[in-house]
Amino acid sequence: MGGDREGKDFDRKLEEMGIRIKDADSRKVRGEVFDENTLLALYHLVHKKKLSAIGGSISTGKEANVFLGEREGKTVAIKIYRMRTANFKAMAEYIIGDPRFAGMRRTRKDIVFTWTKKEFANLKRAREAGLPVPEPYAFDRNILIMEFIGEDDTAAPQIRNVELEDPEGVYRAVVGEIKTLFQEARLVHGDLSEFNILWREKPYIIDMGQAVTREHPNAGTFLIRDIRNINRFFSSFCPVEDEDVLVREVTGGTFRPLQPEKEQ
């Protein structure tokens, strides 16, 4: 009985804020990630006309949940980072050393908010470099609104769940994306694997929150780890290049940190 009353109160609060629940059980939505900061962020996004509705869950993770949403009549993905359970110490490893966010305070809230801003900035840079990543639309506090990669409200599958007709061709495409990310967007993904590459006629790279600039002190280590992960996955389906050869290919034969960048 208490749960029903709580659910109705939550629904009413969303309605008062102008947030519409679309095709979803709002009690399930409420139970996952919603707190005061998240509701405030939703309120701002709705009233800035960056979002008109929130729908069902696409994925659930330790750090964030992703929901369907609606923006200007179009389906979008809404990524909401968890304020209570996000591993802010692990997040800090990817932020500290990134000159774009040198002034960040190291509280849990500030780290999560900076991470959201960082993913928006990284996606924007990757898109501008011509990479197949979700287009970022807006962010506020711990919420990021971006392009939905999928069809008819069904998310595109992770590449690990797809039977590839030409695995060697896809492998080379992914290597090309790592190279473009490094050379054109001047970023290293930092956690690339078969779990954050979606397949929709071509490979789409997602989960760009941890991506670092080339001058980050751990950029070289992260790049080698990305290449190692991709080689591990594709080695079951096709021949793969030597790790050192790929590092030279991706970096153009050398790895030289660039001048520090200002926050974007």
GROMACS .gro file of C-alpha atoms in nm:
model
  264
    1MET     CA    1   0.000   0.000   0.000
    2GLY     CA    2   0.280   0.237   0.097
    3GLY     CA    3   0.461   0.158  -0.228
    4ASP     CA    4   0.153   0.244  -0.436
    5ARG     CA    5   0.115   0.573  -0.253
    6GLU     CA    6   0.484   0.649  -0.306
    7GLY     CA    7   0.452   0.566  -0.675
    8LYS     CA    8   0.151   0.796  -0.717
    9ASP     CA    9   0.335   1.076  -0.537
   10PHE     CA   10   0.629   1.027  -0.771
   11ASP     CA   11   0.404   1.031  -1.079
   12ARG     CA   12   0.239   1.348  -0.957
   13LYS     CA   13   0.576   1.513  -0.893
   14LEU     CA   14   0.688   1.434  -1.247
   15GLU     CA   15   0.364   1.574  -1.390
   16GLU     CA   16   0.407   1.893  -1.188
   17MET     CA   17   0.759   1.927  -1.329
   18GLY     CA   18   0.631   1.878  -1.684
   19ILE     CA   19   0.802   1.541  -1.728
   20ARG     CA   20   0.596   1.287  -1.920
   21ILE     CA   21   0.642   0.913  -1.870
   22LYS     CA   22   0.609   0.740  -2.206
   23ASP     CA   23   0.537   0.368  -2.245
   24ALA     CA   24   0.697   0.276  -1.914
   25ASP     CA   25   0.616   0.175  -1.558
   26SER     CA   26   0.716   0.488  -1.371
   27ARG     CA   27   0.764   0.290  -1.049
   28LYS     CA   28   1.042   0.088  -1.214
   29VAL     CA   29   1.190   0.411  -1.347
   30ARG     CA   30   1.174   0.570  -1.002
   31GLY     CA   31   1.333   0.276  -0.828
   32GLU     CA   32   1.650   0.274  -1.033
   33VAL     CA   33   1.831   0.606  -1.037
   34PHE     CA   34   1.605   0.896  -0.950
   35ASP     CA   35   1.706   1.130  -0.670
   36GLU     CA   36   1.689   1.503  -0.608
   37ASN     CA   37   1.978   1.590  -0.842
   38THR     CA   38   1.840   1.372  -1.121
   39LEU     CA   39   1.490   1.517  -1.094
   40LEU     CA   40   1.632   1.870  -1.100
   41ALA     CA   41   1.837   1.787  -1.410
   42LEU     CA   42   1.529   1.639  -1.578
   43TYR     CA   43   1.330   1.950  -1.491
   44HIS     CA   44   1.592   2.177  -1.650
   45LEU     CA   45   1.619   1.962  -1.963
   46VAL     CA   46   1.242   1.953  -2.011
   47HIS     CA   47   1.201   2.325  -1.961
   48LYS     CA   48   1.486   2.399  -2.200
   49LYS     CA   49   1.294   2.182  -2.449
   50LYS     CA   50   1.582   1.936  -2.473
   51LEU     CA   51   1.355   1.650  -2.365
   52SER     CA   52   0.980   1.589  -2.373
   53ALA     CA   53   0.933   1.238  -2.230
   54ILE     CA   54   1.113   0.949  -2.066
   55GLY     CA   55   1.036   0.585  -2.145
   56GLY     CA   56   1.149   0.235  -2.068
   57SER     CA   57   1.494   0.111  -1.977
   58ILE     CA   58   1.745   0.021  -2.251
   59SER     CA   59   2.027  -0.097  -2.027
   60THR     CA   60   2.127  -0.110  -1.663
   61GLY     CA   61   2.486  -0.081  -1.544
   62LYS     CA   62   2.688  -0.025  -1.230
   63GLU     CA   63   2.757   0.337  -1.317
   64ALA     CA   64   2.453   0.439  -1.521
   65ASN     CA   65   2.115   0.344  -1.659
   66VAL     CA   66   2.006   0.423  -2.013
   67PHE     CA   67   1.641   0.495  -2.093
   68LEU     CA   68   1.442   0.564  -2.405
   69GLY     CA   69   1.325   0.921  -2.435
   70GLU     CA   70   1.161   1.162  -2.673
   71ARG     CA   71   1.296   1.489  -2.807
   72GLU     CA   72   1.128   1.694  -3.078
   73GLY     CA   73   0.918   1.389  -3.164
   74LYS     CA   74   1.226   1.173  -3.208
   75THR     CA   75   1.341   0.877  -2.999
   76VAL     CA   76   1.660   0.949  -2.804
   77ALA     CA   77   1.871   0.774  -2.543
   78ILE     CA   78   1.885   0.921  -2.192
   79LYS     CA   79   2.192   0.818  -1.992
   80ILE     CA   80   2.157   0.880  -1.620
   81TYR     CA   81   2.465   0.835  -1.405
   82ARG     CA   82   2.395   0.701  -1.059
   83MET     CA   83   2.471   0.953  -0.786
   84ARG     CA   84   2.474   0.704  -0.500
   85THR     CA   85   2.654   0.402  -0.643
   86ALA     CA   86   2.881   0.532  -0.920
   87ASN     CA   87   3.246   0.436  -0.866
   88PHE     CA   88   3.372   0.792  -0.839
   89LYS     CA   89   3.726   0.682  -0.750
   90ALA     CA   90   3.756   0.490  -1.078
   91MET     CA   91   3.601   0.785  -1.262
   92ALA     CA   92   3.856   1.020  -1.112
   93GLU     CA   93   4.142   0.819  -1.272
   94TYR     CA   94   4.015   0.917  -1.616
   95ILE     CA   95   3.943   1.282  -1.528
   96ILE     CA   96   4.250   1.378  -1.325
   97GLY     CA   97   4.522   1.444  -1.579
   98ASP     CA   98   4.277   1.563  -1.845
   99PRO     CA   99   4.365   1.933  -1.885
  100ARG     CA  100   4.012   2.015  -1.997
  101PHE     CA  101   3.888   1.952  -1.644
  102ALA     CA  102   4.185   2.058  -1.434
  103GLY     CA  103   3.974   2.272  -1.202
  104MET     CA  104   3.736   1.995  -1.095
  105ARG     CA  105   3.665   1.958  -0.725
  106ARG     CA  106   3.700   1.600  -0.604
  107THR     CA  107   3.365   1.549  -0.436
  108ARG     CA  108   3.143   1.261  -0.545
  109LYS     CA  109   2.886   1.497  -0.695
  110ASP     CA  110   3.140   1.704  -0.886
  111ILE     CA  111   3.313   1.395  -1.026
  112VAL     CA  112   2.985   1.249  -1.156
  113PHE     CA  113   2.876   1.584  -1.302
  114THR     CA  114   3.218   1.631  -1.468
  115TRP     CA  115   3.204   1.277  -1.608
  116THR     CA  116   2.871   1.353  -1.774
  117LYS     CA  117   3.008   1.676  -1.921
  118LYS     CA  118   3.319   1.487  -2.034
  119GLU     CA  119   3.120   1.221  -2.219
  120PHE     CA  120   2.922   1.494  -2.397
  121ALA     CA  121   3.246   1.670  -2.499
  122ASN     CA  122   3.409   1.343  -2.613
  123LEU     CA  123   3.110   1.239  -2.823
  124LYS     CA  124   3.102   1.584  -2.983
  125ARG     CA  125   3.470   1.564  -3.076
  126ALA     CA  126   3.431   1.212  -3.213
  127ARG     CA  127   3.130   1.315  -3.424
  128GLU     CA  128   3.317   1.615  -3.560
  129ALA     CA  129   3.595   1.376  -3.665
  130GLY     CA  130   3.338   1.176  -3.863
  131LEU     CA  131   3.323   0.876  -3.630
  132PRO     CA  132   3.009   0.661  -3.591
  133VAL     CA  133   2.916   0.746  -3.233
  134PRO     CA  134   2.585   0.864  -3.087
  135GLU     CA  135   2.528   1.234  -3.153
  136PRO     CA  136   2.517   1.420  -2.819
  137TYR     CA  137   2.222   1.659  -2.782
  138ALA     CA  138   2.234   1.799  -2.429
  139PHE     CA  139   2.345   1.733  -2.073
  140ASP     CA  140   2.263   1.858  -1.726
  141ARG     CA  141   2.425   1.743  -1.402
  142ASN     CA  142   2.424   1.361  -1.425
  143ILE     CA  143   2.202   1.325  -1.735
  144LEU     CA  144   2.318   1.299  -2.096
  145ILE     CA  145   2.074   1.302  -2.389
  146MET     CA  146   2.207   1.154  -2.712
  147GLU     CA  147   2.113   0.986  -3.036
  148PHE     CA  148   1.943   0.648  -3.002
  149ILE     CA  149   2.128   0.381  -3.199
  150GLY     CA  150   1.861   0.129  -3.292
  151GLU     CA  151   1.528   0.089  -3.464
  152ASP     CA  152   1.165   0.090  -3.349
  153ASP     CA  153   1.267   0.151  -2.986
  154THR     CA  154   1.494  -0.158  -2.997
  155ALA     CA  155   1.858  -0.082  -2.929
  156ALA     CA  156   2.124  -0.202  -3.172
  157PRO     CA  157   2.299  -0.514  -3.038
  158GLN     CA  158   2.649  -0.524  -2.898
  159ILE     CA  159   2.892  -0.655  -3.156
  160ARG     CA  160   2.958  -0.962  -2.941
  161ASN     CA  161   2.599  -1.074  -3.003
  162VAL     CA  162   2.610  -1.039  -3.383
  163GLU     CA  163   2.707  -1.303  -3.639
  164LEU     CA  164   2.932  -1.096  -3.864
  165GLU     CA  165   2.938  -1.186  -4.233
  166ASP     CA  166   3.282  -1.031  -4.279
  167PRO     CA  167   3.459  -1.030  -3.941
  168GLU     CA  168   3.795  -0.932  -4.090
  169GLY     CA  169   3.639  -0.634  -4.264
  170VAL     CA  170   3.467  -0.528  -3.941
  171TYR     CA  171   3.795  -0.573  -3.752
  172ARG     CA  172   3.969  -0.339  -3.994
  173ALA     CA  173   3.681  -0.092  -3.962
  174VAL     CA  174   3.715  -0.090  -3.582
  175VAL     CA  175   4.092  -0.042  -3.608
  176GLY     CA  176   4.022   0.246  -3.846
  177GLU     CA  177   3.787   0.400  -3.592
  178ILE     CA  178   4.051   0.373  -3.318
  179LYS     CA  179   4.296   0.544  -3.555
  180THR     CA  180   4.052   0.824  -3.644
  181LEU     CA  181   3.968   0.871  -3.278
  182PHE     CA  182   4.338   0.911  -3.199
  183GLN     CA  183   4.454   1.114  -3.499
  184GLU     CA  184   4.150   1.329  -3.578
  185ALA     CA  185   3.954   1.355  -3.251
  186ARG     CA  186   4.280   1.336  -3.051
  187LEU     CA  187   4.124   1.095  -2.803
  188VAL     CA  188   4.186   0.747  -2.668
  189HIS     CA  189   3.870   0.554  -2.574
  190GLY     CA  190   4.025   0.390  -2.269
  191ASP     CA  191   3.778   0.103  -2.225
  192LEU     CA  192   3.707  -0.026  -2.574
  193SER     CA  193   3.580  -0.382  -2.606
  194GLU     CA  194   3.304  -0.591  -2.763
  195PHE     CA  195   3.073  -0.462  -2.488
  196ASN     CA  196   3.075  -0.099  -2.602
  197ILE     CA  197   3.065  -0.140  -2.978
  198LEU     CA  198   2.715  -0.159  -3.122
  199TRP     CA  199   2.634  -0.302  -3.463
  200ARG     CA  200   2.392  -0.138  -3.703
  201GLU     CA  201   2.526  -0.203  -4.053
  202LYS     CA  202   2.860  -0.079  -3.917
  203PRO     CA  203   3.031  -0.062  -3.578
  204TYR     CA  204   2.927   0.226  -3.350
  205ILE     CA  205   3.151   0.313  -3.057
  206ILE     CA  206   2.966   0.404  -2.735
  207ASP     CA  207   3.046   0.476  -2.368
  208MET     CA  208   3.287   0.763  -2.426
  209GLY     CA  209   3.285   0.900  -2.072
  210GLN     CA  210   3.627   0.761  -1.986
  211ALA     CA  211   3.793   0.867  -2.314
  212VAL     CA  212   4.103   1.081  -2.252
  213THR     CA  213   4.297   1.329  -2.461
  214ARG     CA  214   4.630   1.221  -2.610
  215GLU     CA  215   4.831   1.420  -2.356
  216HIS     CA  216   4.675   1.237  -2.059
  217PRO     CA  217   4.954   1.062  -1.864
  218ASN     CA  218   4.786   0.721  -1.909
  219ALA     CA  219   4.680   0.766  -2.273
  220GLY     CA  220   4.945   0.526  -2.404
  221THR     CA  221   4.853   0.257  -2.155
  222PHE     CA  222   4.482   0.297  -2.234
  223LEU     CA  223   4.546   0.281  -2.610
  224ILE     CA  224   4.742  -0.045  -2.579
  225ARG     CA  225   4.465  -0.190  -2.365
  226ASP     CA  226   4.201  -0.093  -2.624
  227ILE     CA  227   4.401  -0.257  -2.903
  228ARG     CA  228   4.461  -0.567  -2.692
  229ASN     CA  229   4.088  -0.601  -2.618
  230ILE     CA  230   3.992  -0.568  -2.984
  231ASN     CA  231   4.256  -0.822  -3.089
  232ARG     CA  232   4.139  -1.064  -2.821
  233PHE     CA  233   3.778  -1.047  -2.938
  234PHE     CA  234   3.840  -1.066  -3.314
  235SER     CA  235   4.111  -1.332  -3.292
  236SER     CA  236   3.834  -1.592  -3.257
  237PHE     CA  237   3.693  -1.494  -3.599
  238CYS     CA  238   3.979  -1.372  -3.817
  239PRO     CA  239   4.353  -1.304  -3.831
  240VAL     CA  240   4.457  -0.999  -3.628
  241GLU     CA  241   4.757  -0.767  -3.653
  242ASP     CA  242   5.046  -0.771  -3.408
  243GLU     CA  243   4.978  -0.534  -3.118
  244ASP     CA  244   5.293  -0.326  -3.176
  245VAL     CA  245   5.213  -0.296  -3.547
  246LEU     CA  246   4.866  -0.163  -3.463
  247VAL     CA  247   5.001   0.089  -3.213
  248ARG     CA  248   5.230   0.227  -3.486
  249GLU     CA  249   4.943   0.230  -3.736
  250VAL     CA  250   4.706   0.410  -3.501
  251THR     CA  251   4.959   0.667  -3.380
  252GLY     CA  252   5.136   0.721  -3.710
  253GLY     CA  253   5.453   0.557  -3.585
  254THR     CA  254   5.505   0.769  -3.275
  255PHE     CA  255   5.321   0.870  -2.962
  256ARG     CA  256   5.386   1.232  -2.874
  257PRO     CA  257   5.155   1.410  -2.629
  258LEU     CA  258   5.021   1.736  -2.766
  259GLN     CA  259   5.007   2.069  -2.590
  260PRO     CA  260   4.746   2.073  -2.310
  261GLU     CA  261   4.398   2.173  -2.419
  262LYS     CA  262   4.164   2.410  -2.245
  263GLU     CA  263   3.827   2.294  -2.120
  264GLN     CA  264   3.563   2.278  -2.395
   0.00000   0.00000   0.00000
